[in-house]
Coordinates of C-alpha atoms in Angstrom, one line a residue:
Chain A
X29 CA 149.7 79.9 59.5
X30 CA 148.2 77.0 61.1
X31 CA 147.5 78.5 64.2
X32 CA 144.4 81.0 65.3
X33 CA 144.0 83.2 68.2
X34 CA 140.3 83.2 69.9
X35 CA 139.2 85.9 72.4
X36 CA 135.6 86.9 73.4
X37 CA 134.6 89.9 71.5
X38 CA 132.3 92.8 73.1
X39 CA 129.1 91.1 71.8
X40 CA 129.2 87.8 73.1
X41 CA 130.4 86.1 70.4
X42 CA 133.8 85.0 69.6
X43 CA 136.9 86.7 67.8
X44 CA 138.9 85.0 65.3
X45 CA 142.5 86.6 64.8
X46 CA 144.4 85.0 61.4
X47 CA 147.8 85.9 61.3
X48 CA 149.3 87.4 58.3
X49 CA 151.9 85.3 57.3
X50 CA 154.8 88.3 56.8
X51 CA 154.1 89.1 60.1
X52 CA 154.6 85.6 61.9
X53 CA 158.1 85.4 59.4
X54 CA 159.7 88.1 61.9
X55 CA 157.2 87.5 65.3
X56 CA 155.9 84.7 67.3
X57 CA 152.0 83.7 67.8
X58 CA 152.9 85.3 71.6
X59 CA 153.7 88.4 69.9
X60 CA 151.3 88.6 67.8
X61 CA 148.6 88.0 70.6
X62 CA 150.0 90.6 72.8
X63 CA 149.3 93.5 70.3
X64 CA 146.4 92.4 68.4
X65 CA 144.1 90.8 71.5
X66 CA 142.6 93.6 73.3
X67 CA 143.9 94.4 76.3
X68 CA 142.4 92.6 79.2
X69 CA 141.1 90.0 77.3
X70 CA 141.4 86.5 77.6
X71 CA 142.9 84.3 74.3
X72 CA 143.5 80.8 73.4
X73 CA 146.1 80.0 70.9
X74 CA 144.3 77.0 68.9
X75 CA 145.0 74.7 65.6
X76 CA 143.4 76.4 62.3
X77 CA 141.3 73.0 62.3
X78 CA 139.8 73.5 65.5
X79 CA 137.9 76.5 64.1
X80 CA 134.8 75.3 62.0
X81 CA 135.0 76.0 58.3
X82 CA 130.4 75.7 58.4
X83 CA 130.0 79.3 59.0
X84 CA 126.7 79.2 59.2
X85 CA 125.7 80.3 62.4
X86 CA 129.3 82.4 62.8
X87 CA 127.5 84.7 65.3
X88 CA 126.2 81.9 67.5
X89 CA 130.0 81.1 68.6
X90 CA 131.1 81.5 71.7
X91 CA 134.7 81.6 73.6
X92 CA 134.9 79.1 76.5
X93 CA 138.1 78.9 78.6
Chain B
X29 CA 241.4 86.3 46.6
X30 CA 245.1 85.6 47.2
X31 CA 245.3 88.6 49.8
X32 CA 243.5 86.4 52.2
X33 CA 247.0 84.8 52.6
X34 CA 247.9 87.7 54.9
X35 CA 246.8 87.9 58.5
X36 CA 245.1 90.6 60.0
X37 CA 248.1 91.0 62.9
X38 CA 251.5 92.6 61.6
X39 CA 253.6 90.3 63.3
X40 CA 251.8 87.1 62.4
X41 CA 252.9 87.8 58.4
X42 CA 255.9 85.5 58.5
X43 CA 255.8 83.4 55.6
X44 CA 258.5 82.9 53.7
X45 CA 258.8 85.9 50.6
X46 CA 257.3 86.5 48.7
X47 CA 254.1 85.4 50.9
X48 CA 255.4 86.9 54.3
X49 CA 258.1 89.3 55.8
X50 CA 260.2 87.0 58.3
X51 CA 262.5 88.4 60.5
X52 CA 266.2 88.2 58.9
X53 CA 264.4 87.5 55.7
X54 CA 267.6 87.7 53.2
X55 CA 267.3 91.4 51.6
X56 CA 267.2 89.8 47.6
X57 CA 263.6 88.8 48.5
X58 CA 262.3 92.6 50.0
X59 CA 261.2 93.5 46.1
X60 CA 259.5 90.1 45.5
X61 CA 257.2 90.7 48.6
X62 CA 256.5 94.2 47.9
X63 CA 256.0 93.3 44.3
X64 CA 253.8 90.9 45.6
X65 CA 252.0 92.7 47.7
X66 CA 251.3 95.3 45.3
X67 CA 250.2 93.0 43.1
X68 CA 247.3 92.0 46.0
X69 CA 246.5 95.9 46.3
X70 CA 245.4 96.1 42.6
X71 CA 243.6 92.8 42.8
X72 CA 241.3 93.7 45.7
X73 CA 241.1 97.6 43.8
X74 CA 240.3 96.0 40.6
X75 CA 237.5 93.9 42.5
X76 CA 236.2 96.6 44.0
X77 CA 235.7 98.6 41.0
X78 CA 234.4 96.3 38.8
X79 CA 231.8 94.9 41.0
X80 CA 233.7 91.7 41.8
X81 CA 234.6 91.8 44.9
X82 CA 231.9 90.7 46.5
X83 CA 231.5 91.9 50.4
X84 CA 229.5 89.7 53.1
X85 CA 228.2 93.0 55.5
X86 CA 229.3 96.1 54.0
X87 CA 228.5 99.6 56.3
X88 CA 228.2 102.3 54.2
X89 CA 227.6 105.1 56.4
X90 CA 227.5 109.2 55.4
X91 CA 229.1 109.7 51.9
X92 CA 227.2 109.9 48.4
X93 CA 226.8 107.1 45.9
X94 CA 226.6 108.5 42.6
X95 CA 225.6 105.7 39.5
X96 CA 226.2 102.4 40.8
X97 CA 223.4 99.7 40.7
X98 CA 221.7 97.5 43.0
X99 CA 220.6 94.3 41.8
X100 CA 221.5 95.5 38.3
X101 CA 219.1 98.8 39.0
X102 CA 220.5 102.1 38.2
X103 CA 220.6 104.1 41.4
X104 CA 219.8 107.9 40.2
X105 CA 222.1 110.2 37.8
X106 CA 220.3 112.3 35.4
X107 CA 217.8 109.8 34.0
X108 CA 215.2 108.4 35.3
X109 CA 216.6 104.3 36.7
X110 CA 213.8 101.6 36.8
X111 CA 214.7 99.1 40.0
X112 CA 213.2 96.6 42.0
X113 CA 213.4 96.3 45.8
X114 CA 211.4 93.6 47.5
X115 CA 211.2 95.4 50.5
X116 CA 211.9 99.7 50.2
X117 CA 211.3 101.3 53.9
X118 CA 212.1 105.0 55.1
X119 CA 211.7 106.1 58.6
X120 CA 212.0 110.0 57.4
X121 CA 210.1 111.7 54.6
X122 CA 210.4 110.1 51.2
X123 CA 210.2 112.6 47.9
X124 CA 209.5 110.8 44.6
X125 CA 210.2 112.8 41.8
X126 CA 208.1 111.4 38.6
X127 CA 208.0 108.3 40.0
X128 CA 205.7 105.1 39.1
X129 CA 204.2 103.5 41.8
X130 CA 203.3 99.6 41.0
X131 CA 201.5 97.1 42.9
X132 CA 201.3 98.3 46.3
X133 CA 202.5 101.6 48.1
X134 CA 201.7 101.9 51.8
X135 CA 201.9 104.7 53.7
X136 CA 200.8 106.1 57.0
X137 CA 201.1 109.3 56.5
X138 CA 202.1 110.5 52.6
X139 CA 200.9 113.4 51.5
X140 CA 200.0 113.5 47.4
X141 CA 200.1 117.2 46.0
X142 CA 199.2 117.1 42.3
X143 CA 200.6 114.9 40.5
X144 CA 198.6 112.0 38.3
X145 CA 196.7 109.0 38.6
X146 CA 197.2 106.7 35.5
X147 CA 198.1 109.9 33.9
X148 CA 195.1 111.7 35.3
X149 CA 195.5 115.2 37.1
X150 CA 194.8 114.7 41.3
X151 CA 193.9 117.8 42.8
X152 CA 194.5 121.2 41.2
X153 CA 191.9 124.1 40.4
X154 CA 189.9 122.2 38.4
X155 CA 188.0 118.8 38.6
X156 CA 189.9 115.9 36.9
X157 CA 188.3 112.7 35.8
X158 CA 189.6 109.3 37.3
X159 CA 189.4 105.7 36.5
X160 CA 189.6 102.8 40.0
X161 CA 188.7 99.4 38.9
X162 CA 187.5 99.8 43.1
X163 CA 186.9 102.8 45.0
X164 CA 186.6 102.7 48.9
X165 CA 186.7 105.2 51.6
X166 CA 186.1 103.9 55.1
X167 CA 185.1 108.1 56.0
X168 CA 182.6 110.0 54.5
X169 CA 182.6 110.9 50.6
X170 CA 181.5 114.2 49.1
X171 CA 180.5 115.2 45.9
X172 CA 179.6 117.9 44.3
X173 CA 175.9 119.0 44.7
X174 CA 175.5 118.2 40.7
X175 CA 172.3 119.3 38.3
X176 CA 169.3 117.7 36.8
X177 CA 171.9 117.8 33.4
X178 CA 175.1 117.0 35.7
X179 CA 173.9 114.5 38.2
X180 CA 176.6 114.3 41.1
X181 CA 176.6 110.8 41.2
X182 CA 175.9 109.0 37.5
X183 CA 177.4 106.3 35.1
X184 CA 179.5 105.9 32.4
X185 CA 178.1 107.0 29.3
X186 CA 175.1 108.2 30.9
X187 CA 176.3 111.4 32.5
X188 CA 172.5 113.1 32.5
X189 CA 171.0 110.2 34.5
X190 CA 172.1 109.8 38.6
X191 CA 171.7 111.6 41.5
X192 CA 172.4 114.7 42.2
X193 CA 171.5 117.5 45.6
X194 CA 169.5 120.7 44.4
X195 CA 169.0 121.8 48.1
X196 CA 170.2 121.7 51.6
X197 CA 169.1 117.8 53.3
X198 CA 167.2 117.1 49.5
X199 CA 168.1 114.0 47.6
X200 CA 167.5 114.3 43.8
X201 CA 166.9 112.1 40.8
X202 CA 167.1 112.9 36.9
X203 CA 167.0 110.7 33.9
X204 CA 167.9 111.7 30.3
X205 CA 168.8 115.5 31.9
X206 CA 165.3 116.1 33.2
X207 CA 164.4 115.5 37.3
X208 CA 162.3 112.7 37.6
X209 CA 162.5 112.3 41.1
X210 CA 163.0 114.3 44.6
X211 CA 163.2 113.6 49.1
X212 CA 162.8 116.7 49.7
X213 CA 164.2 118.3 53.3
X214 CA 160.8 117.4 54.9
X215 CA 161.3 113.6 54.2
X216 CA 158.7 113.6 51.1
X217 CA 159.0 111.3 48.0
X218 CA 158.4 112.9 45.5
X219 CA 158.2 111.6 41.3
X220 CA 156.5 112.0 38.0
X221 CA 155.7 109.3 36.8
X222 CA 153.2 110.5 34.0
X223 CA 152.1 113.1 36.7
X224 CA 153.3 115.8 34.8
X225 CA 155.5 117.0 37.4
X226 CA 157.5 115.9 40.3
X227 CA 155.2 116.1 42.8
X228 CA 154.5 114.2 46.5
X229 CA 153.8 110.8 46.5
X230 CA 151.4 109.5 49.0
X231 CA 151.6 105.8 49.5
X232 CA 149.7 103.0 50.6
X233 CA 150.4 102.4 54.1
X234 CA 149.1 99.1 54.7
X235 CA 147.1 96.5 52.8
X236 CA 145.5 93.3 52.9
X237 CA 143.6 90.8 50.7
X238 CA 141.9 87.9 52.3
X239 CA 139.4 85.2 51.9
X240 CA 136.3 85.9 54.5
X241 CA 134.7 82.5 54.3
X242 CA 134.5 79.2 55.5
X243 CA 138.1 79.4 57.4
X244 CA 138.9 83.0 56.6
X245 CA 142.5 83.2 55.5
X246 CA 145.1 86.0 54.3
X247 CA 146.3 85.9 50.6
X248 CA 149.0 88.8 50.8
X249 CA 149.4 91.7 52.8
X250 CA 151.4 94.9 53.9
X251 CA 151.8 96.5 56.7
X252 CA 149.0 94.1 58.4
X253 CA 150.0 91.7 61.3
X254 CA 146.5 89.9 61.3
X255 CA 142.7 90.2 60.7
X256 CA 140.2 89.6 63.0
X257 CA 136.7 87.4 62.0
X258 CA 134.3 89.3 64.4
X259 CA 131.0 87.3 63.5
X260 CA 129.6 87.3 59.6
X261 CA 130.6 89.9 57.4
X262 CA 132.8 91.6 60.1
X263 CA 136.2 92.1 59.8
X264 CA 139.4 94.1 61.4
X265 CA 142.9 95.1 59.9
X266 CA 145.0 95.0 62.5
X267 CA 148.5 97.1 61.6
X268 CA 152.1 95.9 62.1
X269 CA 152.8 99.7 62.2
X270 CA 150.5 102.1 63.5
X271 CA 149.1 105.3 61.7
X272 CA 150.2 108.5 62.8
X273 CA 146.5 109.3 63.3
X274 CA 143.1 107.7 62.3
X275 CA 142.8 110.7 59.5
X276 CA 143.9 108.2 56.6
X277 CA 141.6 106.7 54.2
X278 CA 140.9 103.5 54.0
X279 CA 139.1 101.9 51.1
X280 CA 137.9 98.1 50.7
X281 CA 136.6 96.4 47.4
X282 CA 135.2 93.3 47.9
X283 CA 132.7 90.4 46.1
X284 CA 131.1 87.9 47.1
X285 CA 132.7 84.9 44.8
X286 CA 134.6 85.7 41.7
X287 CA 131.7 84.9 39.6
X288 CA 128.9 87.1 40.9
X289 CA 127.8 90.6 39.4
X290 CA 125.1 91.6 41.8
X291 CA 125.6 95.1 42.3
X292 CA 123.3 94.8 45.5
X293 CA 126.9 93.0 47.3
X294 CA 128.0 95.9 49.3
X295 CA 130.7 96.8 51.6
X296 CA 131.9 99.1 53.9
X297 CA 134.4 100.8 55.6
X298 CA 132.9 101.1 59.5
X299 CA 136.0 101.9 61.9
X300 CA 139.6 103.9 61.6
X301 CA 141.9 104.1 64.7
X302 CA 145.7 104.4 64.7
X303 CA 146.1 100.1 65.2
X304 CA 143.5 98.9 63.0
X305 CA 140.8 99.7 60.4
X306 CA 137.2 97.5 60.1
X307 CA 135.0 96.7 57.5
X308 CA 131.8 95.2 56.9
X309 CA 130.2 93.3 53.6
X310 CA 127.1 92.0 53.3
X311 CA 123.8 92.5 50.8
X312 CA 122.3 95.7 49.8
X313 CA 118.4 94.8 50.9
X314 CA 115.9 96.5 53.0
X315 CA 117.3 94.8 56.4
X316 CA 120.7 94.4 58.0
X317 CA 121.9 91.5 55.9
X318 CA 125.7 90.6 56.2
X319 CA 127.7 88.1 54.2
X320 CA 130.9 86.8 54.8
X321 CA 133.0 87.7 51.1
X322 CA 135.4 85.3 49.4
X323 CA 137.4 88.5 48.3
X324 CA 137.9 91.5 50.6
X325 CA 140.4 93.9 49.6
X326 CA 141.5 96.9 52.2
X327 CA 144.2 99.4 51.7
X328 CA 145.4 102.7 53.4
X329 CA 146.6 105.6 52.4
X330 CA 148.1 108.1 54.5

């Protein structure tokens, strides 16, 4: 629960995946990534508080490897 | 037992009378060791009889013992005889006749025809009721197929509420006599349930609640391995287990904060595919205004 998955999304921006936590109880972050992250896309696994909680320019975001 | 005295070999019994026979024994002592002896006959009779005589490795082998005991058990005779054997083995087939059973009877191959079970009928033309404090079969167990007013399977002084099979592959519930409850052969649940009737079920495939602001977080779920923050007001349901199809319904409810009333907050439902569902919540104005929701709600139903 203190992880996040980023990926780029189709718009520029940046995709946030949360985990649900019943999910992570039975699967690993790995897991998880491999069949939520579209195919072909490139992810980072990073710490919940490396994502900014100031949403206010959300859309701005982007994903840098 | 005095007749120990004599030895085993004829000519080896030459004690003086009346003890022994020696040769040129005088012929006033042949009655006092035939009187003798005799007396050592009805000694080792006597013991014999009487259940004195005790022997170290008896063979008893063809012959019939009638009455008797062993270890101060009856052995047959017209009445029933109670006794106690610590271990009782039979390589050949074993009848009891009216027998009681206690503690434990093994047996890898017995055969019970009728007969009773803590005096209840086994078997027969009819069914018989039983009492084990513990039942257990390591095969399969059949029951009768049972009614809503007969359950096959029910409790003990509740005999109208349990399971019970009204069809071929269908699985059947009934409470208080009536059915409540049904699998049918196609794999359908099936209740009432203040329906009316017992009729299908359809149920909520997956579900999620989560918080879409500042870092967007899951409350509880079902069925939903993540969500995905695409940008503001834009989010994805991503399913542990697929749909069957994208013809389900999905349905999300959402506000702002707990406290507002606005009835301008909107959402939507904007995607359906077999791995994930997508909504989007933002304000009801003239232009394309989305918000990211404290409290977004999605379900499925398929």
């Amino acid at each position: 629960m203190n992880q996040r998955i980023i990926y780029p999304n189709d718009d520029g921006g940046v995709a946030i995946l949360i985990p649900a936590p019943e999910y992570l109880a039975e699967h690993t972050i790995e897991e998880l990534a491999a069949k939520d992250v579209p195919e072909g896309k490139p992810y980072k696994i990073v710490d919940v508080a490396d994502i900014p909680s100031d949403r206010t320019f959300r859309n701005a975001w982007e994903f840098t490897e | 037992m005095a007749y120990t005295k004599y030895s085993l070999t004829p000519s080896s019994n030459t004690a003086a009378p009346p003890d022994g026979a020696p040769e040129g024994m005088l012929p006033s002592a042949v009655n006092d060791t035939m009187r003798d002896m005799m007396s050592q006959i009805r000694d080792v009779g006597d013991g014999i009889r009487d259940g004195t005589y005790t022997m170290t490795a008896p063979k008893i082998t063809g012959g019939t013992i009638t009455g008797a005991t062993i270890n101060n058990s009856a052995i047959g005779g017209t009445t029933t005889a109670a006794g106690a054997f610590t271990t009782l083995s039979a390589t050949g087939a074993t009848t009891f006749s009216g027998a009681t059973v206690a503690n434990t009877f093994s047996s890898s191959g017995a055969t019970i025809t009728g007969g009773t079970i803590n005096s209840t009928a086994i078997g027969g033309t009819t069914a018989a009721a039983g009492k084990f404090t513990t039942l257990e079969a390591t095969g399969v167990t059949t029951v009768q197929a049972g009614t809503a007013a007969l359950p096959a399977i029910t409790t003990t002084g509740d005999t109208n509420t349990g399971i019970f099979f009204s069809a071929a592959d269908t699985i059947d519930f009934a409470e208080g006599g009536t059915a409540t409850g049904q699998f049918d052969s196609s794999g359908n649940f099936k209740f009432n349930s203040g329906y009316g009737s017992v009729a299908t079920a359809y149920g909520c495939r997956a579900w999620v609640n989560f918080d879409g602001t500042g870092t967007p977080a899951i409350r509880a779920s079902g069925n939903v391995s993540s969500i995905t923050d695409n940008g503001t007001g834009l989010y994805r349901a991503n399913f542990s287990t697929a749909m069957p199809d994208a013809n389900y319904t999905s349905v999300v409810g959402a506000n702002i904060n707990s406290s507002n009333d606005d009835v301008r907050r909107n959402c939507r439902v904007t995607n359906w595919s077999t791995s994930s569902t997508s909504v989007v919540t933002g304000a009801n104005s003239n232009s394309d205004s989305k918000e990211d929701f404290e409290f977004v709600s999605i379900a499925v139903f398929r």
